XYZ file of C-alpha atoms in Angstrom:
310
model
C 86.740 27.021 87.339
C 85.902 28.578 83.974
C 82.196 29.190 83.404
C 82.802 29.001 79.677
C 85.765 27.719 77.697
C 89.342 28.711 77.086
C 90.214 30.259 73.739
C 88.558 33.650 74.227
C 91.924 35.413 73.819
C 90.969 37.573 76.788
C 89.582 37.009 80.276
C 89.615 33.236 80.706
C 92.856 32.767 78.777
C 94.528 35.345 81.028
C 93.391 33.502 84.145
C 94.642 30.223 82.689
C 98.017 31.826 82.027
C 98.189 32.898 85.684
C 97.645 29.292 86.743
C 100.460 28.235 84.429
C 102.755 30.847 85.975
C 101.968 29.555 89.464
C 102.806 25.989 88.525
C 105.908 27.136 86.625
C 107.381 29.097 89.523
C 105.921 27.246 92.512
C 105.597 23.722 91.169
C 107.179 22.355 94.306
C 104.375 23.927 96.364
C 101.359 23.885 94.087
C 99.603 21.801 91.471
C 96.959 23.589 89.414
C 93.980 22.419 87.406
C 91.681 24.405 85.132
C 88.142 23.059 84.728
C 86.070 24.318 81.800
C 82.324 24.323 82.467
C 81.317 25.188 78.844
C 78.824 27.934 77.992
C 75.795 25.797 78.885
C 74.775 27.712 81.999
C 72.201 25.058 82.965
C 75.109 22.816 84.012
C 77.147 25.340 85.987
C 75.505 24.743 89.366
C 75.982 20.964 89.297
C 79.544 21.252 87.996
C 80.531 23.727 90.705
C 78.853 21.566 93.357
C 80.928 18.611 92.140
C 84.133 20.644 92.515
C 83.261 21.531 96.115
C 82.038 18.026 96.945
C 85.258 16.464 95.705
C 87.186 18.139 98.565
C 90.248 17.767 96.323
C 91.421 21.369 96.285
C 93.032 23.597 98.895
C 91.776 26.622 96.956
C 88.908 26.900 94.480
C 89.013 29.893 92.132
C 85.682 30.854 90.621
C 84.189 34.109 89.480
C 81.962 36.413 87.437
C 78.531 37.755 88.266
C 76.753 34.630 86.977
C 78.469 32.387 89.551
C 78.009 34.611 92.595
C 74.745 33.272 94.020
C 75.674 29.610 93.842
C 79.149 30.304 95.249
C 77.660 32.191 98.217
C 75.576 29.102 99.040
C 78.422 26.623 98.618
C 80.900 28.628 100.705
C 78.400 28.529 103.567
C 77.956 24.792 103.147
C 81.751 24.254 103.011
C 83.140 26.786 105.548
C 86.641 25.281 105.544
C 87.078 25.431 101.776
C 89.189 28.409 100.710
C 87.700 30.262 97.748
C 89.015 33.086 95.606
C 86.059 34.766 93.950
C 87.042 37.086 91.127
C 85.547 39.771 88.925
C 82.533 40.589 91.066
C 82.153 42.284 94.412
C 81.374 40.052 97.388
C 79.024 41.558 99.963
C 80.822 40.530 103.145
C 78.265 42.361 105.320
C 75.366 40.314 103.986
C 77.413 37.129 103.490
C 80.397 37.144 105.860
C 82.884 34.427 104.964
C 86.231 33.824 106.613
C 87.099 31.350 103.854
C 86.630 33.742 100.921
C 88.502 36.585 99.289
C 87.230 38.607 96.363
C 89.553 39.847 93.614
C 88.105 42.892 91.889
C 89.926 44.363 88.917
C 89.491 48.106 88.433
C 88.423 47.757 84.831
C 87.050 51.294 85.033
C 90.609 52.622 85.376
C 91.980 50.727 82.392
C 88.878 51.617 80.404
C 89.446 55.311 81.113
C 92.885 54.987 79.526
C 91.657 53.244 76.366
C 88.716 55.639 76.141
C 91.202 58.504 76.113
C 93.175 56.711 73.388
C 90.016 56.066 71.356
C 89.207 59.776 71.463
C 92.726 60.546 70.277
C 92.477 58.106 67.364
C 88.938 58.675 66.071
C 88.449 60.662 62.883
C 84.643 60.768 63.133
C 84.370 61.725 66.822
C 81.971 58.799 67.151
C 83.081 55.740 69.117
C 81.291 52.801 70.695
C 81.342 50.392 73.618
C 80.213 46.852 72.717
C 79.509 44.871 75.891
C 78.610 41.241 76.426
C 75.840 41.372 79.037
C 74.686 44.357 81.055
C 75.964 43.746 84.592
C 77.886 45.794 87.131
C 81.326 44.791 85.876
C 80.512 45.602 82.241
C 78.879 48.885 83.236
C 82.095 49.645 85.124
C 84.000 49.207 81.857
C 81.642 51.622 80.132
C 81.792 54.217 82.913
C 85.563 54.506 82.640
C 85.613 54.344 78.843
C 83.094 57.153 78.415
C 84.760 59.327 81.062
C 88.207 58.881 79.497
C 86.965 59.685 76.003
C 85.168 62.812 77.161
C 88.187 63.916 79.182
C 90.044 64.224 75.883
C 87.097 65.557 73.864
C 83.946 66.615 75.730
C 81.975 66.658 72.463
C 82.713 63.089 71.403
C 79.758 60.717 70.926
C 80.122 57.446 72.861
C 77.522 54.776 72.030
C 76.603 52.019 74.491
C 75.730 48.741 72.724
C 75.232 45.171 73.930
C 75.711 41.736 72.398
C 73.610 39.931 75.044
C 76.141 37.098 74.963
C 79.660 36.220 76.012
C 79.954 33.295 73.594
C 78.159 34.084 70.307
C 80.685 35.790 68.041
C 78.059 36.254 65.312
C 76.184 38.616 67.642
C 79.384 40.541 68.235
C 79.894 40.889 64.500
C 76.309 42.037 63.923
C 76.361 44.668 66.680
C 79.756 46.018 65.613
C 78.779 46.080 61.918
C 75.772 48.200 62.822
C 78.016 50.630 64.687
C 80.611 50.872 61.928
C 77.899 51.444 59.321
C 76.654 54.414 61.360
C 80.018 56.173 61.345
C 81.634 54.732 64.466
C 85.329 54.179 63.800
C 86.498 52.759 67.156
C 84.646 49.940 68.975
C 85.653 48.734 72.437
C 84.828 45.001 72.412
C 84.073 43.709 75.935
C 82.374 40.377 75.562
C 84.690 37.388 75.849
C 84.344 35.054 72.876
C 81.390 37.063 71.545
C 83.728 40.035 71.274
C 85.866 38.167 68.753
C 83.113 38.869 66.235
C 83.862 42.583 66.487
C 87.247 41.932 64.884
C 85.532 40.061 62.053
C 83.279 43.050 61.483
C 86.209 45.488 61.455
C 87.805 43.629 58.548
C 84.872 44.654 56.348
C 85.344 48.403 56.888
C 88.145 50.820 56.057
C 89.733 53.147 58.592
C 88.148 51.574 61.667
C 89.634 50.121 64.833
C 88.793 47.669 67.592
C 89.919 47.983 71.192
C 90.490 44.534 72.639
C 89.991 43.514 76.235
C 91.642 41.616 79.086
C 94.599 40.220 77.131
C 96.758 42.031 74.587
C 94.556 40.912 71.721
C 96.586 42.717 69.079
C 99.674 40.738 70.053
C 97.601 37.553 70.197
C 96.307 38.072 66.657
C 99.851 38.769 65.490
C 101.129 35.577 67.129
C 98.283 33.605 65.560
C 99.261 34.829 62.087
C 96.141 36.994 61.740
C 97.889 40.227 60.881
C 94.790 41.846 59.384
C 93.052 41.664 62.761
C 96.196 42.813 64.561
C 96.308 45.855 62.271
C 92.740 46.721 63.299
C 93.484 46.505 67.034
C 94.187 50.030 68.251
C 95.012 48.823 71.770
C 93.626 46.441 74.370
C 92.428 47.213 77.866
C 94.607 44.689 79.640
C 92.895 43.176 82.639
C 95.750 41.119 83.944
C 93.928 38.293 85.645
C 97.145 36.308 85.220
C 99.120 38.750 87.389
C 96.271 38.989 89.887
C 96.164 35.237 90.457
C 99.952 34.996 90.582
C 100.474 37.799 93.105
C 97.585 36.572 95.252
C 99.141 33.127 95.383
C 102.431 34.643 96.540
C 100.515 36.320 99.371
C 98.906 32.977 100.191
C 102.325 31.384 100.460
C 103.825 34.077 102.656
C 100.783 34.214 104.929
C 99.789 37.818 104.222
C 96.534 37.109 102.373
C 93.578 38.307 104.448
C 90.391 36.321 103.961
C 86.976 37.916 104.398
C 87.700 41.001 102.263
C 87.541 42.444 98.763
C 90.873 43.199 97.074
C 90.821 45.975 94.449
C 93.481 45.632 91.732
C 94.004 48.580 89.398
C 96.462 50.642 87.367
C 98.634 50.978 90.458
C 100.480 47.664 90.403
C 99.912 47.027 86.709
C 96.767 44.914 87.090
C 94.937 46.913 84.425
C 96.339 49.048 81.654
C 96.523 49.589 77.904
C 98.596 47.627 75.423
C 100.884 49.431 72.979
C 101.505 47.610 69.708
C 102.763 48.604 66.266
C 99.174 49.532 65.403
C 98.985 51.815 68.421
C 102.226 53.510 67.430
C 100.992 54.011 63.867
C 97.716 55.559 65.051
C 99.035 57.789 67.846
C 102.012 60.143 67.952
C 104.881 59.839 70.400
C 103.542 62.865 72.267
C 100.111 61.280 72.522
C 101.597 58.064 73.857
C 103.530 60.068 76.440
C 100.265 61.702 77.465
C 98.732 58.247 77.898
C 101.550 57.345 80.299
C 100.910 60.581 82.201
C 97.208 59.720 82.444
C 98.039 56.282 83.857
C 100.355 57.854 86.447
C 97.645 60.298 87.512
C 95.127 57.484 87.916
C 97.644 55.475 89.938
C 98.378 58.339 92.331
C 94.734 59.350 92.669
C 94.985 62.657 90.797
C 92.303 61.407 88.409
C 89.192 60.001 90.070
C 87.653 57.474 87.699
C 83.893 56.902 87.692
C 82.694 53.435 88.693
C 79.490 51.427 88.452
C 80.178 49.822 91.853
């Protein structure tokens, strides 16, 4: 269930790709369906209720902070319906559910890596985070991003800005344009479809970059024939929802998936990371890229403790 639409070139598209992988590799065991709810949040409750009421699915996958309350209620009403709730922490003490798992991506870890890269690439020592809506997950992005940037350069300025939308790309463009005009030269765009406006803003300024999110947005722009946007994409904090769904389904098949718990998916296992494209290689030296790999290894083995909003 997508509480929005596909086409964001990030979070929802990654999840959709994971569903395609499942059907590709396990088509004899699974049939998948992706239901788009649109960005009209007044309809989300009734649409999710209809999915549960249909009793047509062995597993319902739904997520994000906005869907948590209604999903808590419906999982109590339908205790035999398996649910994978993703991208927000489930409080199993307050709402114990033996039919639910929660998939939490350690976006703070991946954000630390791209924050470090932003600090390497900036010429103005002034970078920005451009979030969709202020919630725990987005604050987790910012916590890692700021920590990573300051690990490379303690004196760097890291702005925290908000688009107050996950769908309005014009707001993303306006917020990013304001940042670029004030001397920011790297903006981390974390806002779904609204974040696409940050790339539009970057085209109007020289010597600035965007950091994409969730999917490898630089590669996506390249594949879509939008090379100018690809050239502006320093890297992307890859939040591999696709791999998370796929690996979780394999656990479901082999009987090792434990319901009633939160799963935390991070750098260790490749669930979050940082994309390296031709733009990345042009902006950073080989030695810097090697350092980035070292940073990822230290996060994976616990040598670097990344701040979190959770």
